[in-house]
Short mmCIF file of C-alpha atoms and ligand atoms in Angstrom, two decimals:
data_model
loop_
_atom_site.label_atom_id
_atom_site.label_comp_id
_atom_site.label_asym_id
_atom_site.label_seq_id
_atom_site.Cartn_x
_atom_site.Cartn_y
_atom_site.Cartn_z
CA MET A 1 17.77 79.40 19.57
CA SER A 2 18.53 83.53 19.13
CA VAL A 3 17.03 86.24 16.88
CA ARG A 4 19.82 86.39 14.41
CA ARG A 5 21.61 89.89 14.34
CA GLU A 6 22.08 90.82 10.80
CA GLN A 7 24.27 93.19 9.11
CA PRO A 8 23.40 96.68 10.20
CA VAL A 9 20.95 98.31 7.49
CA LYS A 10 22.69 101.81 5.59
CA ASP A 11 20.97 103.80 2.86
CA ASN A 12 22.47 106.05 0.24
CA ALA A 13 23.27 108.50 3.45
CA GLY A 14 24.73 106.30 5.39
CA ARG A 15 22.33 106.18 7.92
CA THR A 16 22.04 103.14 10.25
CA SER A 17 19.11 102.78 11.71
CA ARG A 18 15.47 102.66 10.09
CA LYS A 19 12.40 104.04 12.15
CA LEU A 20 9.82 101.54 12.02
CA TYR A 21 5.96 102.61 12.53
CA ILE A 22 3.49 99.67 13.54
CA GLU A 23 -0.15 99.47 13.32
CA THR A 24 -2.22 96.76 14.13
CA TYR A 25 -5.74 95.45 13.73
CA GLY A 26 -7.28 91.88 15.00
CA CYS A 27 -7.25 89.97 18.00
CA GLN A 28 -5.22 90.15 21.27
CA MET A 29 -3.42 87.15 19.69
CA ASN A 30 -1.77 89.86 16.61
CA VAL A 31 -1.70 92.67 19.26
CA ASN A 32 1.36 90.12 21.16
CA ASP A 33 2.82 89.55 17.69
CA SER A 34 3.53 93.01 17.14
CA GLU A 35 5.27 92.98 20.01
CA ILE A 36 6.99 89.82 18.63
CA VAL A 37 7.54 91.78 15.13
CA ALA A 38 8.71 95.10 17.04
CA ALA A 39 11.67 92.81 19.13
CA VAL A 40 12.67 91.19 16.04
CA MET A 41 13.34 94.86 14.01
CA VAL A 42 14.63 96.43 17.35
CA GLN A 43 17.49 93.98 18.10
CA ASN A 44 18.46 94.32 13.77
CA GLY A 45 19.04 97.81 14.13
CA PHE A 46 15.26 99.26 14.01
CA GLU A 47 13.92 102.42 16.25
CA LEU A 48 10.46 102.71 16.92
CA VAL A 49 8.54 105.35 15.99
CA GLU A 50 4.92 106.23 17.00
CA LYS A 51 3.93 108.45 13.60
CA PRO A 52 3.62 106.35 10.14
CA GLU A 53 4.13 110.10 8.67
CA MET A 54 7.93 109.47 10.26
CA ALA A 55 8.43 105.64 9.61
CA ASP A 56 10.65 104.75 7.13
CA LEU A 57 8.42 101.30 7.26
CA ILE A 58 5.70 100.87 8.27
CA LEU A 59 4.07 97.35 8.74
CA VAL A 60 0.22 97.26 8.95
CA ASN A 61 -0.49 93.89 10.90
CA THR A 62 -3.86 92.60 9.95
CA CYS A 63 -6.90 90.82 10.25
CA SER A 64 -8.93 88.66 8.12
CA ILE A 65 -11.51 86.88 9.87
CA ARG A 66 -14.52 89.18 8.66
CA GLU A 67 -14.74 90.43 5.73
CA ASN A 68 -15.33 93.56 6.94
CA ALA A 69 -11.54 93.77 9.18
CA GLU A 70 -10.22 92.97 5.36
CA LEU A 71 -12.39 95.99 4.07
CA ARG A 72 -10.69 98.45 7.08
CA VAL A 73 -7.17 97.26 6.35
CA ARG A 74 -7.46 97.87 2.72
CA VAL A 75 -8.64 101.59 3.25
CA ARG A 76 -6.22 102.39 5.89
CA LEU A 77 -3.54 100.86 3.33
CA ARG A 78 -5.04 103.35 0.27
CA GLU A 79 -3.71 106.30 3.22
CA LEU A 80 -0.42 105.55 4.01
CA GLY A 81 0.62 104.65 0.44
CA SER A 82 -0.13 108.24 -0.28
CA LEU A 83 1.55 108.82 2.70
CA ARG A 84 4.30 108.59 0.02
CA LYS A 85 3.79 111.12 -2.17
CA THR A 86 5.92 113.09 0.19
CA ASN A 87 8.35 111.10 1.76
CA PRO A 88 8.82 108.45 -1.93
CA ASP A 89 11.17 106.04 0.50
CA THR A 90 8.64 105.24 3.39
CA ARG A 91 8.37 101.56 2.30
CA ILE A 92 5.53 99.66 2.84
CA GLY A 93 4.89 96.24 4.58
CA VAL A 94 1.50 93.78 4.85
CA ILE A 95 2.28 91.59 7.85
CA GLY A 96 -0.57 89.02 9.83
CA CYS A 97 -3.41 87.12 8.88
CA MET A 98 -4.35 88.94 5.40
CA ALA A 99 -0.57 88.65 4.31
CA GLU A 100 -1.36 84.90 4.77
CA ARG A 101 -4.78 84.70 2.67
CA LEU A 102 -3.23 86.97 0.06
CA LYS A 103 0.00 86.51 -0.03
CA GLU A 104 1.19 87.75 -3.42
CA LYS A 105 -2.18 88.73 -4.39
CA LEU A 106 -1.74 92.34 -2.26
CA LEU A 107 1.62 93.52 -4.08
CA GLU A 108 -1.12 92.93 -7.57
CA GLU A 109 -3.91 94.55 -5.60
CA ASP A 110 -2.21 97.42 -3.90
CA ARG A 111 1.12 99.15 -5.98
CA SER A 112 2.15 100.95 -2.65
CA VAL A 113 3.28 97.32 -0.83
CA ASP A 114 6.24 96.69 -1.46
CA LEU A 115 6.47 93.98 1.31
CA VAL A 116 3.72 90.89 2.33
CA VAL A 117 4.94 88.43 5.60
CA GLY A 118 2.89 85.70 7.07
CA PRO A 119 2.63 84.77 10.77
CA ASP A 120 5.36 82.55 11.07
CA ALA A 121 8.11 84.48 9.30
CA TYR A 122 8.24 87.26 11.03
CA ARG A 123 12.12 86.43 12.02
CA ASP A 124 12.73 86.72 8.35
CA LEU A 125 11.64 90.44 8.19
CA PRO A 126 14.92 92.19 8.70
CA LYS A 127 15.49 90.30 5.44
CA LEU A 128 12.80 91.15 3.41
CA MET A 129 13.69 94.50 3.69
CA TRP A 130 17.01 95.07 2.29
CA GLN A 131 15.42 93.41 -0.88
CA VAL A 132 12.65 95.60 -0.78
CA GLU A 133 15.28 98.34 -0.16
CA SER A 134 17.73 97.15 -3.08
CA GLY A 135 14.34 97.77 -5.21
CA GLN A 136 12.54 94.54 -4.83
CA LYS A 137 9.70 93.56 -3.41
CA ALA A 138 9.45 90.51 -0.94
CA VAL A 139 7.05 87.68 0.10
CA ASN A 140 7.43 84.93 2.89
CA VAL A 141 3.85 83.84 3.80
CA LEU A 142 5.41 79.42 4.84
CA LEU A 143 3.65 78.45 7.74
CA SER A 144 5.65 76.63 10.30
CA GLU A 145 4.97 73.73 12.59
CA GLU A 146 7.25 74.40 14.74
CA GLU A 147 7.39 78.69 15.29
CA THR A 148 6.56 79.90 18.05
CA TYR A 149 8.81 82.62 18.70
CA ALA A 150 9.63 81.03 22.46
CA ASP A 151 13.24 82.92 22.65
CA ILE A 152 11.90 86.62 21.44
CA THR A 153 11.20 88.92 24.47
CA PRO A 154 7.73 90.73 23.58
CA VAL A 155 8.53 94.42 23.15
CA ARG A 156 5.87 95.73 25.00
CA LEU A 157 4.06 98.39 23.21
CA ASP A 158 0.85 98.88 24.66
CA ALA A 159 1.80 102.76 26.93
CA ASN A 160 0.16 101.07 30.39
CA LYS A 161 3.12 98.87 32.15
CA ILE A 162 0.83 96.84 34.29
CA SER A 163 -1.17 94.14 31.82
CA ALA A 164 0.80 92.27 29.19
CA PHE A 165 -0.14 89.18 26.83
CA VAL A 166 1.96 85.96 26.80
CA SER A 167 0.88 84.22 24.01
CA ILE A 168 1.46 79.85 25.16
CA MET A 169 0.81 79.06 21.35
CA ARG A 170 -0.54 79.49 17.58
CA GLY A 171 -2.22 77.93 15.03
CA CYS A 172 -4.91 76.54 15.72
CA ASN A 173 -6.49 72.80 14.58
CA ASN A 174 -10.41 72.95 14.98
CA TYR A 175 -11.23 73.95 11.23
CA CYS A 176 -14.52 75.29 12.81
CA ALA A 177 -16.80 75.76 9.53
CA TYR A 178 -16.30 79.62 9.07
CA CYS A 179 -12.81 79.93 10.52
CA VAL A 180 -10.64 81.57 8.50
CA VAL A 181 -7.74 81.35 11.72
CA PRO A 182 -6.41 77.33 10.46
CA PHE A 183 -5.53 78.76 7.71
CA THR A 184 -3.79 81.90 8.42
CA ARG A 185 -2.04 81.05 10.98
CA GLY A 186 -1.53 76.92 10.39
CA ARG A 187 -1.34 74.04 12.93
CA GLU A 188 -1.46 74.23 16.50
CA ARG A 189 2.11 74.02 18.10
CA SER A 190 2.67 74.79 22.31
CA ARG A 191 5.40 76.90 23.43
CA ASP A 192 7.92 75.28 25.81
CA PRO A 193 6.59 76.15 29.19
CA ASP A 194 10.30 76.93 30.37
CA THR A 195 9.42 79.50 28.23
CA ILE A 196 6.85 80.79 29.05
CA LEU A 197 8.00 80.73 32.96
CA ARG A 198 10.85 82.84 31.79
CA GLU A 199 8.78 85.82 30.01
CA ILE A 200 6.65 86.14 33.15
CA GLU A 201 9.73 86.19 35.30
CA GLU A 202 10.89 89.22 33.82
CA LEU A 203 7.37 90.83 33.15
CA ALA A 204 6.72 90.27 37.16
CA SER A 205 10.64 92.20 37.68
CA ALA A 206 9.61 95.12 35.11
CA GLY A 207 7.05 95.58 37.49
CA TYR A 208 4.06 93.97 35.82
CA ARG A 209 0.72 93.32 37.31
CA GLU A 210 -1.12 90.72 35.42
CA ILE A 211 -0.77 88.62 32.35
CA THR A 212 -3.31 87.21 29.68
CA LEU A 213 -2.42 83.84 28.58
CA LEU A 214 -2.97 82.99 25.10
CA GLY A 215 -3.85 80.76 22.38
CA GLN A 216 -6.65 80.36 19.47
CA ASN A 217 -7.58 76.94 22.19
CA VAL A 218 -5.50 77.30 25.13
CA ASP A 219 -7.45 74.58 26.86
CA SER A 220 -5.53 71.67 24.46
CA TYR A 221 -2.04 73.40 25.25
CA SER A 222 -0.06 70.30 25.75
CA TRP A 223 4.00 70.06 26.33
CA GLY A 224 5.90 67.19 26.74
CA LYS A 225 5.64 63.25 25.52
CA ASN A 226 5.66 59.89 26.79
CA GLY A 227 3.30 60.04 29.96
CA GLU A 228 4.84 63.66 30.82
CA VAL A 229 2.46 65.85 29.62
CA LEU A 230 1.68 69.22 30.68
CA THR A 231 -1.88 70.36 30.53
CA PHE A 232 -3.06 73.79 30.49
CA SER A 233 -5.07 73.43 33.85
CA GLY A 234 -0.87 72.49 34.92
CA LEU A 235 0.96 75.22 33.48
CA LEU A 236 -1.80 77.65 34.59
CA ALA A 237 -1.26 75.81 38.07
CA ARG A 238 3.23 76.48 37.65
CA VAL A 239 1.99 80.13 36.77
CA ALA A 240 -0.37 80.71 39.57
CA SER A 241 1.45 79.08 42.26
CA GLY A 242 4.98 80.63 40.26
CA PHE A 243 3.67 84.12 40.71
CA PRO A 244 1.37 85.00 43.57
CA GLU A 245 1.69 88.76 43.50
CA ILE A 246 1.20 88.48 39.22
CA ARG A 247 -2.82 88.30 38.37
CA ILE A 248 -3.48 85.28 36.09
CA ARG A 249 -5.82 85.82 32.59
CA PHE A 250 -6.55 83.74 30.08
CA SER A 251 -8.29 83.90 26.40
CA THR A 252 -9.57 81.86 24.65
CA SER A 253 -11.35 78.42 25.76
CA HIS A 254 -13.14 76.12 23.80
CA PRO A 255 -16.09 74.39 25.47
CA LYS A 256 -15.45 70.98 23.80
CA ASP A 257 -11.84 71.15 25.46
CA MET A 258 -12.55 73.34 28.66
CA GLY A 259 -12.73 70.58 31.35
CA ASP A 260 -13.13 70.51 35.46
CA ASP A 261 -9.61 70.47 35.74
CA VAL A 262 -8.84 74.30 34.56
CA LEU A 263 -12.00 75.19 36.44
CA LEU A 264 -10.56 73.00 39.99
CA THR A 265 -7.07 75.29 39.08
CA MET A 266 -9.16 78.05 39.10
CA ALA A 267 -10.64 77.96 42.48
CA ALA A 268 -7.39 77.16 43.67
CA TYR A 269 -4.93 79.73 43.28
CA ASP A 270 -6.96 83.49 44.46
CA ASN A 271 -4.54 85.36 41.68
CA ILE A 272 -5.85 82.96 38.87
CA CYS A 273 -9.01 85.59 37.73
CA LYS A 274 -12.58 84.60 37.73
CA SER A 275 -13.54 84.93 34.48
CA ILE A 276 -14.37 83.40 31.56
CA HIS A 277 -14.26 83.73 27.63
CA LEU A 278 -16.46 80.84 26.53
CA PRO A 279 -17.57 81.47 22.69
CA VAL A 280 -20.66 79.91 22.44
CA GLN A 281 -21.53 80.74 18.10
CA SER A 282 -24.98 79.35 18.47
CA GLY A 283 -27.78 77.95 20.89
CA SER A 284 -28.62 75.26 18.19
CA THR A 285 -27.07 72.36 18.45
CA ARG A 286 -27.78 71.79 14.75
CA ILE A 287 -26.50 74.71 13.72
CA LEU A 288 -23.55 74.26 16.12
CA SER A 289 -23.30 70.63 14.03
CA LEU A 290 -22.88 72.55 11.01
CA MET A 291 -20.20 74.57 12.21
CA LYS A 292 -18.32 71.74 13.56
CA ARG A 293 -18.15 72.84 16.65
CA ARG A 294 -18.22 69.16 18.53
CA TYR A 295 -20.67 70.21 21.30
CA SER A 296 -23.70 70.26 21.16
CA ARG A 297 -26.56 72.97 23.09
CA GLU A 298 -26.80 70.73 25.97
CA GLU A 299 -23.43 70.71 26.23
CA TYR A 300 -22.67 73.41 26.39
CA MET A 301 -24.65 74.65 29.00
CA GLN A 302 -23.57 71.35 31.81
CA ARG A 303 -19.63 73.57 31.28
CA ILE A 304 -21.74 76.84 32.14
CA GLU A 305 -23.18 74.26 35.15
CA ALA A 306 -19.29 73.01 36.33
CA ILE A 307 -18.21 77.02 36.03
CA ARG A 308 -21.58 78.06 38.17
CA GLN A 309 -20.85 75.27 40.48
CA ILE A 310 -17.24 75.63 41.36
CA LEU A 311 -16.78 79.19 40.34
CA PRO A 312 -19.76 80.63 41.69
CA ASP A 313 -18.56 84.70 41.69
CA CYS A 314 -17.44 83.62 38.01
CA SER A 315 -17.88 85.82 35.29
CA VAL A 316 -18.70 84.47 31.88
CA SER A 317 -18.42 85.99 28.11
CA THR A 318 -19.23 84.84 24.97
CA ASP A 319 -18.83 85.02 21.49
CA ILE A 320 -21.69 84.79 18.90
CA ILE A 321 -22.58 84.33 15.37
CA ALA A 322 -25.91 85.76 13.61
CA GLY A 323 -26.94 84.33 10.72
CA PHE A 324 -24.56 81.21 9.60
CA CYS A 325 -26.11 79.19 6.83
CA THR A 326 -29.19 77.69 6.81
CA GLU A 327 -29.55 79.14 9.89
CA THR A 328 -32.92 79.23 10.45
CA GLU A 329 -36.19 81.11 12.85
CA GLU A 330 -35.61 78.67 15.71
CA ASP A 331 -32.36 78.37 15.69
CA HIS A 332 -31.96 82.07 16.24
CA GLN A 333 -34.47 81.39 19.10
CA GLN A 334 -32.82 78.92 20.58
CA THR A 335 -30.15 81.37 20.37
CA LEU A 336 -31.87 84.18 22.23
CA SER A 337 -33.29 81.71 24.82
CA LEU A 338 -29.53 80.30 25.62
CA MET A 339 -28.11 83.87 25.90
CA GLN A 340 -31.20 84.30 28.80
CA TRP A 341 -30.65 80.62 30.54
CA VAL A 342 -26.75 81.81 30.66
CA GLY A 343 -27.13 85.14 31.10
CA TYR A 344 -24.33 86.49 30.18
CA ASP A 345 -22.07 89.26 31.33
CA TYR A 346 -20.55 90.46 28.21
CA ALA A 347 -20.80 89.04 24.79
CA PHE A 348 -19.43 89.78 21.10
CA MET A 349 -21.50 89.70 18.53
CA PHE A 350 -21.28 89.54 14.75
CA LYS A 351 -23.49 88.75 11.57
CA TYR A 352 -21.68 85.65 9.68
CA SER A 353 -19.80 86.71 7.07
CA GLU A 354 -18.22 84.41 4.32
CA ARG A 355 -14.76 83.59 4.09
CA PRO A 356 -13.00 82.27 1.02
CA GLY A 357 -11.86 78.32 1.81
CA THR A 358 -13.44 77.73 4.45
CA PHE A 359 -15.43 74.86 4.65
CA ALA A 360 -18.44 77.13 4.80
CA ALA A 361 -17.28 78.99 1.59
CA ARG A 362 -16.65 75.35 0.15
CA LYS A 363 -19.73 73.05 1.51
CA TYR A 364 -22.40 75.01 2.10
CA THR A 365 -24.75 78.51 0.32
CA ASP A 366 -24.45 81.42 2.44
CA ASP A 367 -28.26 81.72 2.35
CA VAL A 368 -29.59 84.06 5.02
CA PRO A 369 -30.31 87.19 3.69
CA GLU A 370 -27.97 90.48 4.33
CA GLU A 371 -31.51 92.34 6.35
CA ILE A 372 -32.34 88.96 8.04
CA LYS A 373 -28.65 88.47 9.44
CA ILE A 374 -28.91 92.29 10.31
CA ARG A 375 -32.25 91.92 12.27
CA ARG A 376 -30.49 89.17 14.00
CA LEU A 377 -28.00 90.53 15.24
CA ASN A 378 -29.93 93.59 16.54
CA GLU A 379 -32.13 91.50 19.03
CA ILE A 380 -28.90 89.21 20.17
CA ILE A 381 -26.93 93.01 21.28
CA ALA A 382 -30.88 94.16 22.49
CA LEU A 383 -30.49 90.93 24.39
CA GLN A 384 -27.43 90.96 25.52
CA SER A 385 -27.21 95.17 26.96
CA GLN A 386 -30.26 94.20 29.18
CA LEU A 387 -28.38 91.23 30.63
CA SER A 388 -25.22 93.03 30.52
CA TYR A 389 -27.79 95.63 32.41
CA LYS A 390 -28.79 92.89 35.13
CA SER A 391 -25.03 91.68 35.53
CA LYS A 392 -23.43 94.69 36.08
CA GLN A 393 -26.75 95.81 38.29
CA GLN A 394 -26.69 93.05 40.73
CA ASP A 395 -22.60 94.23 41.08
CA VAL A 396 -23.99 97.24 43.03
CA ASP A 397 -22.60 97.49 46.78
CA LYS A 398 -20.46 94.74 46.33
CA ILE A 399 -16.86 94.98 47.15
CA TYR A 400 -14.63 94.59 44.45
CA GLU A 401 -10.91 94.01 44.38
CA VAL A 402 -9.72 96.37 41.40
CA LEU A 403 -6.26 96.46 39.86
CA VAL A 404 -5.67 100.12 39.12
CA GLU A 405 -4.62 100.55 35.30
CA GLY A 406 -4.31 104.40 34.85
CA ARG A 407 -6.11 107.49 34.70
CA SER A 408 -10.11 107.82 33.37
CA ARG A 409 -10.61 108.85 29.94
CA LYS A 410 -12.94 111.09 31.00
CA SER A 411 -10.86 112.49 34.40
CA ALA A 412 -7.21 112.97 36.05
CA ASP A 413 -9.23 113.03 39.58
CA GLU A 414 -10.58 109.69 38.18
CA PHE A 415 -8.68 105.86 38.00
CA VAL A 416 -9.64 103.14 35.94
CA GLY A 417 -9.27 98.84 36.82
CA ARG A 418 -10.49 95.70 36.76
CA THR A 419 -12.16 93.05 39.27
CA SER A 420 -10.78 89.58 38.43
CA GLN A 421 -14.03 89.07 36.96
CA ASN A 422 -13.18 91.51 34.05
CA LYS A 423 -15.50 94.43 34.93
CA VAL A 424 -14.00 97.26 33.96
CA VAL A 425 -14.75 99.87 36.98
CA VAL A 426 -13.92 104.05 37.44
CA PHE A 427 -13.55 105.67 40.76
CA PRO A 428 -11.95 109.03 42.27
CA ARG A 429 -8.42 108.35 42.30
CA GLY A 430 -7.83 108.83 46.20
CA THR A 431 -4.15 107.98 47.08
CA SER A 432 -4.09 104.61 44.94
CA LYS A 433 -1.69 104.20 41.87
CA PRO A 434 -1.58 102.34 38.80
CA GLY A 435 -0.57 98.65 39.58
CA ASP A 436 -2.12 98.76 43.39
CA LEU A 437 -4.53 96.44 44.43
CA VAL A 438 -7.40 98.57 46.12
CA ARG A 439 -10.69 97.41 47.48
CA VAL A 440 -13.81 99.28 45.76
CA LYS A 441 -17.06 99.53 46.50
CA ILE A 442 -19.66 99.74 43.41
CA HIS A 443 -22.05 102.45 43.95
CA GLY A 444 -23.91 102.45 40.22
CA PHE A 445 -22.88 101.71 36.85
CA THR A 446 -23.28 103.66 32.90
CA SER A 447 -23.58 101.55 29.46
CA ALA A 448 -19.41 100.14 29.67
CA THR A 449 -18.44 100.92 33.03
CA LEU A 450 -19.60 100.13 37.25
CA LEU A 451 -18.51 103.10 39.45
CA GLY A 452 -17.64 102.90 42.41
CA ASN A 453 -15.89 104.31 45.17
CA LEU A 454 -11.78 103.53 47.57
CA ILE A 455 -13.32 101.77 51.25
N1 LIG B 501 -17.94 85.45 10.72
C1 LIG B 501 -18.59 85.60 11.25
N2 LIG B 501 -17.61 86.11 12.24
C2 LIG B 501 -16.75 85.04 12.87
N3 LIG B 501 -15.69 85.09 14.04
C3 LIG B 501 -15.39 83.78 13.17
N4 LIG B 501 -15.20 83.73 11.65
C4 LIG B 501 -16.34 84.46 11.53
C5 LIG B 501 -16.93 84.72 10.50
N5 LIG B 501 -16.78 84.05 9.34
C6 LIG B 501 -15.51 85.21 15.18
C7 LIG B 501 -16.26 84.12 16.35
C8 LIG B 501 -15.17 84.10 17.34
C9 LIG B 501 -14.53 85.34 17.11
C10 LIG B 501 -13.19 85.81 16.73
O1 LIG B 501 -15.10 85.89 15.67
O2 LIG B 501 -17.22 84.30 17.59
O3 LIG B 501 -15.32 83.50 17.90
FE1 LIG B 502 -6.56 86.90 14.88
FE2 LIG B 502 -8.18 85.53 13.87
FE3 LIG B 502 -8.08 88.07 13.61
FE4 LIG B 502 -6.26 86.31 12.87
S1 LIG B 502 -8.02 86.27 11.43
S2 LIG B 502 -6.24 88.88 13.22
S3 LIG B 502 -5.97 85.06 14.47
S4 LIG B 502 -8.94 87.46 14.78
#
């Protein structure tokens, strides 16, 4: 199946191309989806531009994960809507998770929105844009059980040309009690491995040096039937052995599904980065059970022990939610003590935000007062900064292989890159160039980065 090439769009002045600006909020998956959208639109005669003021069509790829994420988008939509004062023909489309969650309501709430398209309907965007140009509003929020955009080669929007995202699956079947994703992204489905390998092949020939395999829950990747099933570890091995010169990362793992097979495959290939993002969400078995995470504190600890045993130099990062429904001080202390025990290298930390339609919104009461949520979150953040400090301190005097990504923010004489453990390193550039794998000795660190010298 390939993307249909539609009739070129013509406006009253006879112009046949349209200028498209895409702005992306949310997760890595959304970043990759914007690249898929760009590919669909470019194939249909659209030209990408870098500023909304230059665009005939502005697409905002949105996130619904927490209320704040949606509020940010709403503010931005209002700003973008005001561009219409100077350019009344500019059309505005909302795509992604908010489009799926709010559907037609978005058109009613914000009159400057013309187009609402959910994550499984991006092939329809060019056609919907004509509908909009003929004076109608357009909506397609149908979810699919098959769509993986497997045949579409994303147009890479990131400037660095070193590292790229490759989606291996879409959707999520886990239904964690707090999470809106199964509602906005639909059922889980895996992508044909041949198309994954082909996409990586193209990236490798274009000079890319690192790929991140993306899925809401990569460990449940599954392709094929009747005993011949390719699992995630099988896919990892195929990618790693097929592209020994490419570094491989993946995200996100689920503690209930990440088996030793994945860890052993990581150990077997030098080019699979030694870094695992393993969201814990809470350190209390009672809260985990209410969250429907389907693992206990002890089971999570066993996964960490397996990582330490099989991959001694692997970094571990996590996601934590403070103040989930009924969380007590004791539950919160258990989160802190588990963080201490693991010694996370990095963490993304959030206050619980009730999302309409989720199990928690329907069945539980969001009963932890806001000021307690904030206090607990601050304690979690404070502890994590100590742990991150300790983790970086332990890197001093070590030598790491670093993939050079480009110049550092502060100086053209310095480069920035990442270790296999996904730690950012800044160092004087010497004769190295972006895309090189260099050896760097760490001599110090700041709050966010390691500092080193080429050796
Ligand atoms: N409130 C707060 N954080 C949430 N996350 C997901 N849903 C919510 C919510 N309703 C966090 C989880 C998840 C990360 C991507 O976002 O920690 O792992
Ligand atoms: Fe990504 Fe989830 Fe936000 Fe959707 S709601 S953009 S899946 S983080």
